[in-house]
XYZ file of C-alpha atoms in Angstrom:
589
model
C 64.453 204.875 -125.948
C 63.933 208.466 -125.690
C 62.700 208.352 -122.132
C 66.002 206.883 -121.127
C 68.015 209.172 -123.018
C 66.192 211.850 -121.385
C 66.667 210.707 -117.872
C 70.250 210.192 -118.532
C 70.692 213.629 -119.637
C 68.710 214.665 -116.383
C 70.841 212.638 -114.220
C 74.068 214.219 -115.783
C 72.875 217.493 -115.455
C 71.794 216.851 -111.863
C 75.216 215.467 -110.924
C 77.015 218.578 -112.591
C 75.161 221.094 -111.120
C 75.147 219.186 -107.475
C 78.908 218.873 -107.700
C 79.425 222.636 -108.631
C 77.183 223.904 -105.828
C 78.660 221.541 -103.240
C 82.601 222.232 -104.157
C 81.757 225.836 -103.907
C 80.105 225.432 -100.516
C 83.290 223.312 -99.327
C 85.909 225.382 -100.520
C 84.319 228.319 -98.689
C 83.882 226.793 -95.380
C 87.138 227.687 -93.657
C 85.712 226.879 -90.184
C 86.598 222.870 -90.910
C 83.741 220.433 -90.551
C 80.483 220.683 -91.831
C 78.880 223.512 -93.473
C 76.172 225.594 -92.480
C 75.092 226.317 -96.236
C 73.417 223.750 -98.417
C 72.194 225.012 -101.995
C 72.769 221.789 -103.445
C 69.803 220.296 -101.142
C 67.042 222.411 -102.034
C 68.147 222.483 -105.914
C 67.813 218.544 -105.924
C 64.626 218.608 -104.042
C 63.100 221.194 -106.062
C 63.961 219.348 -109.170
C 62.131 216.187 -107.505
C 59.034 218.300 -106.847
C 59.230 220.238 -110.430
C 59.757 216.721 -112.075
C 57.480 213.327 -112.638
C 58.243 210.816 -110.536
C 59.817 208.473 -113.066
C 62.807 210.871 -113.180
C 63.427 210.647 -109.434
C 65.877 207.631 -109.891
C 68.235 209.508 -112.445
C 68.060 212.633 -110.195
C 68.942 210.862 -107.117
C 72.047 208.839 -108.548
C 73.195 212.104 -110.430
C 73.215 213.908 -106.964
C 75.064 210.706 -105.383
C 77.571 211.136 -108.071
C 77.967 214.734 -107.603
C 78.172 214.794 -103.899
C 80.814 212.122 -103.832
C 82.717 213.598 -106.467
C 82.749 216.874 -104.379
C 83.659 215.168 -100.918
C 86.532 213.283 -102.517
C 87.959 216.025 -104.230
C 87.620 219.007 -101.788
C 85.747 217.639 -98.717
C 86.830 214.729 -96.108
C 88.243 212.149 -98.743
C 87.104 209.394 -100.360
C 86.670 207.589 -97.253
C 83.705 209.819 -96.380
C 82.436 210.097 -99.932
C 79.781 207.132 -99.967
C 78.369 207.852 -96.387
C 78.200 211.627 -96.908
C 76.492 211.056 -99.934
C 74.005 208.971 -98.366
C 73.673 211.315 -95.613
C 72.562 214.113 -98.263
C 70.683 212.340 -100.936
C 68.881 210.243 -98.562
C 67.878 213.620 -96.543
C 66.437 214.673 -100.220
C 64.760 211.545 -100.852
C 63.167 211.754 -97.376
C 61.924 215.335 -98.007
C 60.482 214.579 -101.382
C 58.723 211.516 -99.795
C 57.360 213.363 -96.679
C 55.976 215.780 -99.498
C 54.042 213.259 -101.134
C 53.032 211.719 -97.740
C 51.940 214.627 -96.199
C 50.108 215.828 -99.339
C 52.009 219.291 -99.655
C 53.694 218.591 -103.032
C 51.375 221.299 -104.723
C 50.424 224.563 -103.099
C 52.590 224.332 -99.807
C 51.817 227.586 -98.931
C 48.106 227.658 -99.571
C 47.049 227.588 -95.908
C 48.801 227.563 -92.400
C 48.189 223.904 -92.462
C 50.082 223.550 -95.506
C 52.790 225.835 -94.380
C 53.189 223.689 -91.114
C 53.358 220.479 -93.095
C 56.148 222.061 -95.562
C 58.267 223.192 -92.533
C 57.987 219.911 -90.669
C 59.030 217.997 -93.959
C 61.887 219.918 -95.074
C 62.522 222.058 -92.053
C 62.684 219.607 -89.329
C 61.947 215.697 -90.000
C 64.319 215.472 -93.121
C 67.454 217.505 -91.886
C 67.147 216.252 -88.819
C 67.607 212.495 -90.118
C 70.410 214.218 -92.367
C 72.211 215.733 -89.622
C 72.297 212.570 -87.586
C 73.987 210.472 -90.438
C 76.269 213.366 -91.593
C 77.539 214.167 -87.814
C 77.874 210.500 -86.991
C 80.301 210.049 -89.933
C 82.539 213.151 -89.016
C 82.398 212.238 -85.629
C 83.663 208.849 -85.628
C 85.693 209.263 -88.716
C 87.447 212.394 -88.055
C 86.821 213.096 -83.889
C 84.647 216.188 -84.383
C 82.182 216.877 -81.582
C 78.664 215.147 -82.766
C 76.365 217.758 -81.141
C 78.103 220.672 -82.533
C 78.161 219.179 -86.077
C 74.597 217.988 -85.781
C 73.495 221.663 -84.978
C 75.533 223.134 -87.762
C 73.939 220.714 -90.460
C 70.402 220.862 -88.913
C 70.230 224.522 -88.980
C 72.075 225.019 -92.075
C 70.045 222.264 -94.126
C 66.758 223.237 -92.635
C 67.206 227.198 -93.449
C 68.537 226.208 -96.714
C 65.673 224.127 -97.659
C 63.041 226.492 -96.263
C 64.604 229.417 -97.895
C 65.449 228.132 -101.227
C 63.003 225.050 -102.231
C 60.144 227.425 -102.943
C 62.269 229.909 -105.028
C 63.980 226.994 -106.793
C 60.731 225.277 -107.246
C 59.265 228.567 -109.203
C 62.393 228.681 -111.437
C 62.894 224.990 -112.322
C 58.854 224.738 -113.209
C 59.182 227.815 -115.577
C 56.681 229.641 -113.362
C 58.795 232.835 -113.636
C 59.622 232.399 -117.142
C 55.783 231.879 -118.015
C 54.786 234.887 -116.185
C 57.548 237.082 -117.864
C 56.304 235.944 -121.340
C 52.723 236.229 -120.367
C 53.069 239.889 -119.088
C 52.486 243.085 -121.032
C 54.909 245.648 -121.820
C 53.695 247.760 -118.946
C 53.526 245.027 -116.427
C 57.475 244.199 -117.354
C 58.657 247.757 -117.206
C 56.780 247.955 -113.249
C 58.557 244.563 -112.699
C 61.936 245.837 -113.776
C 61.415 249.045 -111.545
C 60.301 247.070 -108.635
C 62.994 244.548 -108.870
C 65.760 247.195 -109.313
C 64.162 248.938 -106.161
C 64.676 245.924 -104.005
C 68.175 245.312 -105.285
C 69.068 249.041 -104.463
C 67.602 249.103 -101.173
C 69.141 245.633 -100.366
C 72.613 246.699 -101.592
C 72.231 249.945 -99.464
C 71.480 248.163 -96.362
C 73.763 245.245 -96.842
C 76.934 246.928 -98.002
C 77.065 248.899 -94.904
C 77.709 248.037 -91.272
C 76.765 251.383 -89.223
C 73.154 250.324 -88.505
C 70.944 247.299 -88.230
C 68.413 248.049 -90.764
C 67.727 244.497 -91.746
C 63.950 245.318 -91.700
C 64.269 247.656 -94.540
C 64.259 245.101 -97.525
C 61.017 243.907 -96.469
C 59.237 247.140 -97.844
C 60.436 246.889 -101.776
C 59.917 243.089 -101.423
C 56.397 243.092 -100.040
C 55.527 245.912 -102.667
C 56.915 243.583 -105.537
C 54.986 240.561 -103.825
C 51.777 242.514 -103.792
C 52.195 243.549 -107.489
C 53.798 240.937 -109.185
C 52.984 237.686 -107.143
C 54.547 234.607 -106.643
C 57.085 235.216 -109.483
C 57.637 238.510 -108.155
C 58.194 237.081 -104.430
C 60.753 234.766 -105.758
C 62.815 237.244 -107.629
C 62.785 239.679 -104.756
C 64.052 236.690 -102.511
C 66.790 235.766 -105.035
C 68.052 239.306 -105.326
C 68.212 239.423 -101.346
C 69.909 236.294 -101.037
C 72.421 237.172 -103.569
C 72.955 240.664 -102.395
C 73.035 239.844 -98.934
C 74.815 236.417 -99.037
C 77.594 237.905 -100.680
C 77.834 240.799 -97.901
C 77.574 238.374 -95.439
C 80.529 236.475 -96.302
C 82.465 239.696 -96.545
C 81.647 240.687 -93.054
C 79.354 243.548 -94.199
C 76.106 244.405 -93.525
C 73.630 244.259 -90.503
C 74.581 240.703 -89.684
C 77.845 242.048 -88.535
C 76.400 243.157 -85.671
C 76.039 239.512 -84.597
C 78.499 238.137 -82.263
C 80.286 234.936 -83.361
C 82.272 233.722 -86.166
C 81.311 233.836 -90.020
C 79.494 230.419 -89.740
C 77.169 232.151 -87.221
C 76.568 234.749 -89.174
C 75.715 232.850 -92.188
C 73.074 231.207 -90.173
C 71.578 234.079 -88.969
C 71.471 235.575 -92.432
C 69.735 232.537 -93.480
C 67.299 232.508 -90.842
C 66.564 236.011 -92.034
C 65.740 234.925 -95.575
C 63.842 232.035 -94.110
C 61.530 234.510 -92.357
C 61.180 236.472 -95.462
C 60.521 233.425 -97.898
C 57.717 232.468 -95.249
C 56.120 235.949 -94.876
C 56.272 236.825 -98.576
C 55.292 233.418 -100.161
C 52.042 232.756 -98.323
C 51.022 236.304 -99.168
C 51.755 235.855 -102.680
C 49.884 232.303 -102.784
C 47.125 233.992 -101.218
C 46.964 236.974 -103.885
C 47.157 234.524 -106.442
C 44.180 232.624 -105.191
C 42.336 235.860 -104.616
C 42.982 236.979 -108.511
C 41.838 233.758 -109.538
C 38.847 233.734 -107.552
C 38.109 237.570 -108.700
C 38.655 236.396 -112.264
C 36.255 233.572 -112.009
C 33.670 236.017 -110.347
C 34.367 238.438 -113.396
C 33.562 235.874 -115.787
C 30.704 234.676 -113.702
C 29.253 238.066 -113.641
C 29.625 238.499 -117.471
C 27.800 235.183 -118.291
C 25.139 236.493 -115.850
C 24.691 239.686 -117.406
C 24.845 238.467 -120.576
C 21.902 235.807 -119.820
C 20.147 238.382 -117.971
C 20.091 240.893 -120.526
C 19.150 238.307 -123.278
C 16.984 236.353 -121.745
C 13.053 236.434 -121.845
C 12.828 235.387 -118.170
C 12.896 238.289 -115.706
C 15.865 238.429 -113.026
C 14.786 240.203 -110.134
C 16.921 241.154 -106.972
C 15.384 242.692 -103.729
C 16.582 243.623 -100.386
C 15.217 242.331 -97.291
C 12.362 244.737 -97.271
C 11.402 243.527 -100.904
C 12.519 246.725 -102.720
C 13.919 246.237 -106.231
C 17.821 246.683 -106.204
C 18.081 244.749 -110.008
C 15.460 243.791 -112.586
C 16.513 242.303 -116.053
C 15.999 244.575 -119.267
C 13.023 241.744 -120.128
C 10.766 243.639 -117.410
C 10.210 246.427 -119.953
C 8.646 244.128 -122.672
C 6.299 242.623 -120.168
C 4.977 245.461 -118.007
C 6.086 248.553 -120.150
C 8.341 250.297 -117.691
C 12.257 250.369 -117.774
C 14.449 248.804 -114.881
C 15.526 252.005 -113.843
C 11.751 253.103 -113.514
C 11.116 250.480 -111.000
C 14.433 250.520 -109.035
C 13.618 251.083 -105.502
C 9.900 250.319 -105.563
C 8.300 247.491 -103.673
C 8.258 244.497 -105.783
C 5.200 243.389 -104.180
C 3.397 246.310 -105.948
C 3.473 244.501 -109.193
C 1.584 241.610 -107.990
C -2.176 241.101 -108.182
C -3.651 242.346 -104.831
C -5.302 238.698 -104.288
C -1.712 237.067 -104.505
C 0.445 239.308 -102.701
C 0.077 237.735 -99.206
C 1.121 234.525 -100.910
C 3.960 235.857 -102.666
C 4.788 237.688 -99.530
C 5.033 234.266 -97.584
C 7.274 233.066 -100.439
C 9.558 235.938 -99.877
C 9.936 235.423 -96.119
C 10.552 231.846 -96.479
C 13.523 232.517 -98.649
C 15.080 235.111 -96.049
C 14.723 232.463 -93.409
C 15.441 229.307 -95.342
C 18.842 230.351 -96.937
C 19.499 226.891 -98.333
C 16.133 226.613 -100.038
C 14.630 227.801 -103.230
C 10.758 229.176 -102.794
C 8.690 228.619 -105.725
C 5.038 230.572 -105.926
C 2.863 231.178 -108.876
C 0.995 234.371 -108.691
C -0.819 237.045 -111.310
C 0.443 240.397 -112.445
C -1.031 242.982 -114.682
C 1.116 243.381 -117.777
C 1.718 246.577 -120.264
C -1.693 245.990 -122.304
C -3.605 245.748 -118.996
C -4.470 241.907 -119.231
C -3.744 239.748 -116.242
C -1.012 236.990 -116.611
C 0.195 234.310 -114.675
C 4.091 234.041 -113.632
C 6.237 231.911 -111.453
C 9.165 232.844 -109.570
C 11.953 230.753 -108.083
C 13.484 232.747 -105.221
C 16.522 232.209 -103.082
C 18.352 234.353 -100.313
C 21.362 236.413 -101.154
C 24.412 235.911 -98.599
C 27.163 238.372 -97.892
C 30.655 237.136 -96.933
C 29.656 236.476 -93.429
C 26.633 234.304 -94.117
C 24.252 237.259 -93.535
C 21.242 237.516 -95.473
C 21.259 240.559 -97.698
C 18.133 240.070 -100.131
C 16.774 237.706 -102.765
C 17.297 236.985 -106.305
C 14.320 235.534 -108.277
C 13.997 234.139 -111.933
C 10.659 234.840 -113.101
C 8.815 233.351 -116.091
C 5.373 234.001 -117.982
C 3.478 230.939 -117.225
C 0.222 231.987 -118.465
C 0.165 229.565 -121.528
C 1.200 226.630 -119.311
C -1.947 227.530 -116.969
C -4.392 227.886 -119.717
C -3.324 224.434 -120.891
C -3.599 223.376 -117.225
C -7.011 224.753 -116.968
C -7.984 223.145 -120.082
C -6.775 219.845 -119.030
C -8.686 220.409 -115.797
C -11.562 221.031 -117.326
C -11.254 218.024 -119.788
C -10.697 215.498 -116.917
C -13.962 217.170 -114.944
C -16.264 217.844 -117.846
C -18.306 215.891 -120.046
C -17.100 216.546 -123.789
C -20.474 216.274 -125.536
C -22.894 218.488 -123.214
C -20.010 220.595 -121.510
C -21.934 219.389 -118.099
C -19.821 218.089 -115.087
C -18.868 214.547 -115.344
C -19.570 211.608 -113.185
C -16.266 211.866 -110.895
C -16.998 215.633 -110.373
C -20.537 214.721 -109.397
C -19.616 211.904 -107.098
C -16.914 214.038 -105.308
C -19.674 216.894 -104.723
C -22.268 214.510 -103.302
C -19.931 212.897 -101.192
C -19.076 216.047 -99.537
C -22.615 216.788 -98.874
C -22.947 213.579 -97.208
C -20.174 214.414 -94.867
C -22.085 217.681 -94.196
C -25.029 215.548 -93.298
C -23.128 213.672 -90.763
C -22.089 216.580 -88.946
C -25.581 217.819 -88.688
C -25.906 220.713 -91.400
C -28.663 220.841 -94.109
C -27.152 218.594 -96.846
C -29.390 219.206 -99.859
C -31.141 216.689 -102.331
C -30.092 214.836 -105.230
C -32.168 214.305 -108.407
C -31.636 211.646 -111.233
C -33.033 212.514 -114.737
C -33.562 210.076 -117.643
C -34.601 211.299 -121.055
C -37.770 209.298 -122.089
C -37.622 207.115 -125.104
C -34.031 208.534 -125.830
C -33.364 204.750 -127.846
C -36.287 205.491 -130.001
C -34.942 208.886 -131.068
C -31.329 207.631 -131.804
C -32.983 204.709 -133.724
C -35.406 206.682 -135.598
C -33.357 210.186 -136.194
C -29.992 208.859 -135.644
C -27.135 209.552 -133.290
C -26.637 213.149 -134.398
C -30.380 213.719 -133.236
C -29.438 211.796 -129.978
C -26.701 214.033 -129.305
C -28.695 217.042 -130.080
C -31.387 215.844 -127.318
C -28.462 215.384 -125.071
C -26.746 218.990 -125.636
C -30.537 220.617 -125.662
C -31.038 218.926 -121.996
C -27.771 220.316 -120.816
C -28.609 223.822 -121.889
C -32.107 224.114 -120.659
C -31.013 222.453 -117.391
C -28.230 225.173 -116.961
C -30.738 227.717 -117.369
C -33.389 226.563 -114.723
C -31.122 225.511 -112.041
C -29.137 228.115 -109.857
C -25.655 228.860 -109.641
C -24.809 226.579 -106.773
C -26.333 223.505 -108.331
C -24.433 220.838 -109.763
C -25.523 219.533 -113.057
C -23.618 216.426 -114.263
C -24.298 213.747 -117.000
C -23.716 210.443 -115.401
C -23.797 208.424 -118.557
C -25.820 207.826 -121.622
C -29.362 209.517 -121.341
C -28.748 209.906 -117.544
C -28.164 213.024 -115.618
C -27.867 213.988 -112.035
C -28.506 217.368 -110.328
C -27.288 217.982 -106.930
C -29.062 220.830 -104.961
C -26.653 221.893 -101.903
C -28.341 223.074 -98.408
C -31.716 222.528 -100.309
C -34.937 221.100 -98.704
C -36.854 218.395 -100.525
C -39.855 220.814 -101.589
C -37.637 223.051 -103.074
C -35.714 220.718 -104.907
C -39.094 219.202 -106.137
C -40.062 222.642 -107.537
C -36.808 223.268 -109.400
C -37.044 219.699 -110.825
C -40.605 220.172 -111.911
C -39.863 223.375 -113.720
C -37.035 221.857 -115.672
C -39.307 218.905 -116.469
C -42.194 221.266 -117.785
C -39.735 223.195 -119.712
C -38.181 220.251 -121.520
C -41.789 218.897 -122.179
C -42.884 222.156 -124.009
C -39.441 222.331 -126.048
C -39.808 221.052 -129.560
C -36.300 220.423 -131.189
C -35.934 220.765 -134.710
C -33.343 218.265 -136.666
C -33.006 218.335 -140.197
C -36.901 218.157 -141.716
C -38.253 216.666 -138.450
C -39.353 218.094 -135.042
C -38.239 215.887 -131.854
C -40.263 215.912 -128.688
C -38.350 216.026 -125.494
C -39.889 214.765 -122.036
C -37.854 213.437 -118.760
C -38.369 211.130 -115.707
C -36.724 211.889 -112.739
C -36.295 210.566 -109.026
C -35.693 212.873 -106.181
C -33.873 211.759 -102.626
C -32.688 213.824 -99.671
C -29.081 213.630 -98.629
C -28.900 212.547 -95.041
C -26.014 211.622 -92.887
C -27.248 207.888 -92.102
C -26.020 206.510 -95.281
C -23.301 206.812 -97.804
C -23.420 208.708 -101.288
C -23.920 205.502 -102.826
C -27.178 204.719 -100.914
C -28.509 208.339 -101.394
C -28.117 207.480 -105.343
C -29.956 204.296 -105.064
C -32.747 205.972 -103.310
C -33.009 208.416 -106.279
C -32.563 205.519 -108.841
C -35.404 203.926 -106.945
C -37.750 206.603 -107.359
C -36.640 207.402 -111.145
C -37.741 203.628 -111.706
C -41.118 204.240 -110.039
C -41.689 207.542 -112.475
C -40.890 205.660 -115.245
C -43.267 202.628 -114.179
C -45.643 205.209 -113.415
C -45.630 206.143 -117.442
C -42.807 208.847 -117.770
C -42.638 212.299 -118.068
C -42.965 212.740 -114.349
C -41.448 213.170 -110.814
C -41.153 210.915 -108.075
C -39.963 211.260 -104.302
C -37.674 208.708 -102.805
C -39.526 206.565 -99.959
């Protein structure tokens, strides 16, 4: 119910305003025929643009009623009222429909493409259809020449809609009122001064007929547009239209230099206004977009600064050469130097020398792969002299033309994570009881030596050790004593073997030793030293003393078989040592 009442009011207001505007135009037309000025048409079109589509029907009906009343009372009479209303209202409806169809209903001065679609909709297609209908009415009903009446209608309505639609759209949408309410006192004073200057210059130019100075009002109009944006452009256009239109209708101003009757001069003035609007409004729209862009840029920079200044991560900016252009304050807590002290230095100087080549490659990759993010981990020395691990995420920085100007990096201290990774890696490759390498690490190392042998190199030897009578130790002294024995073997084996040898617990009381690049004689000597050392070792467990002996089988690593074959050969030699009485070594056959 409320919506219906609102639409009725909108329709009544539209009818009244349309009637007043049309009547004024008809009464001022002393040339006979169709008028070259049509303010009612852009008024209704602006309403259709500003209001939701559910109100269109009421506004179009109101416009039709206002048109028929004006035509019946002051125009061609009752007979022409309906067809002329169809021509006028149909023209507006087509223009509004084209606005939606061509997708120019919002921001139609946002680009050259949108301006072209706007002009095509309201300046060409819609007025051409309206001119055809209206010229046909007056040609067939009143004997007026079709071509001349068509041209008068087309030019007048085209220029009227191009000129007045943007201005009236801003007025009817409330944009100018909102801009005035939101403006501060200083801006209001500036707006008043600029608009007064625009009115004064326009009046000075249009109230004289001595010199053709039509270009002069463009100066204050453009200045007002630059300072006040779209509302300023609209207000300036209204002032120029009112002052210039009145002067032109009185035969004054630079348009008096135009040869022809008043109708020709009014057409020229409308063309002048259309050029003014099509010049100032796109500029104002572009300025509004730029201001919105700068505002978002300032907000983004403020957020970025807030994050950078209070983040524990480091934000680093460098130029193409790798010299520091920006550092966040958090750098001082880490390296003990302020951003100002480091500004201009090469960022690579803060990286550990061993990792600099890797970081340099990441920097160069970021400069060439402008759409990607380069991630690199490296070590750097911090304020207390310790080496810590850092991870950098680096991207290229581009200028307005897409050229690379440097890089920006987000750097995070990942020392804790690297420590955990090292611990996890160690846990995955280490026997938890003895601290020796586990079976997986031993098998991988053995497979690598088999590959070396297959290529003709000296691969080395493998020894498999087994603790003698280990089950008896567990049964007699308990599993704690067994663990103590296993740990003692590991400790003694690490002490006897060389740095490059791989000592691993293969499972239970069985251990493996890999001697890379070692001949069988030398491997045998090392294993014998380990056996004799263990044989002379006495382990104290509580009040008991536990002896420790081992048996071992030794096999060379060759390229003829697999790693499993090498281990089988060592196992067979081990079984032979056990069978011979334990506490001894046996070479594989």
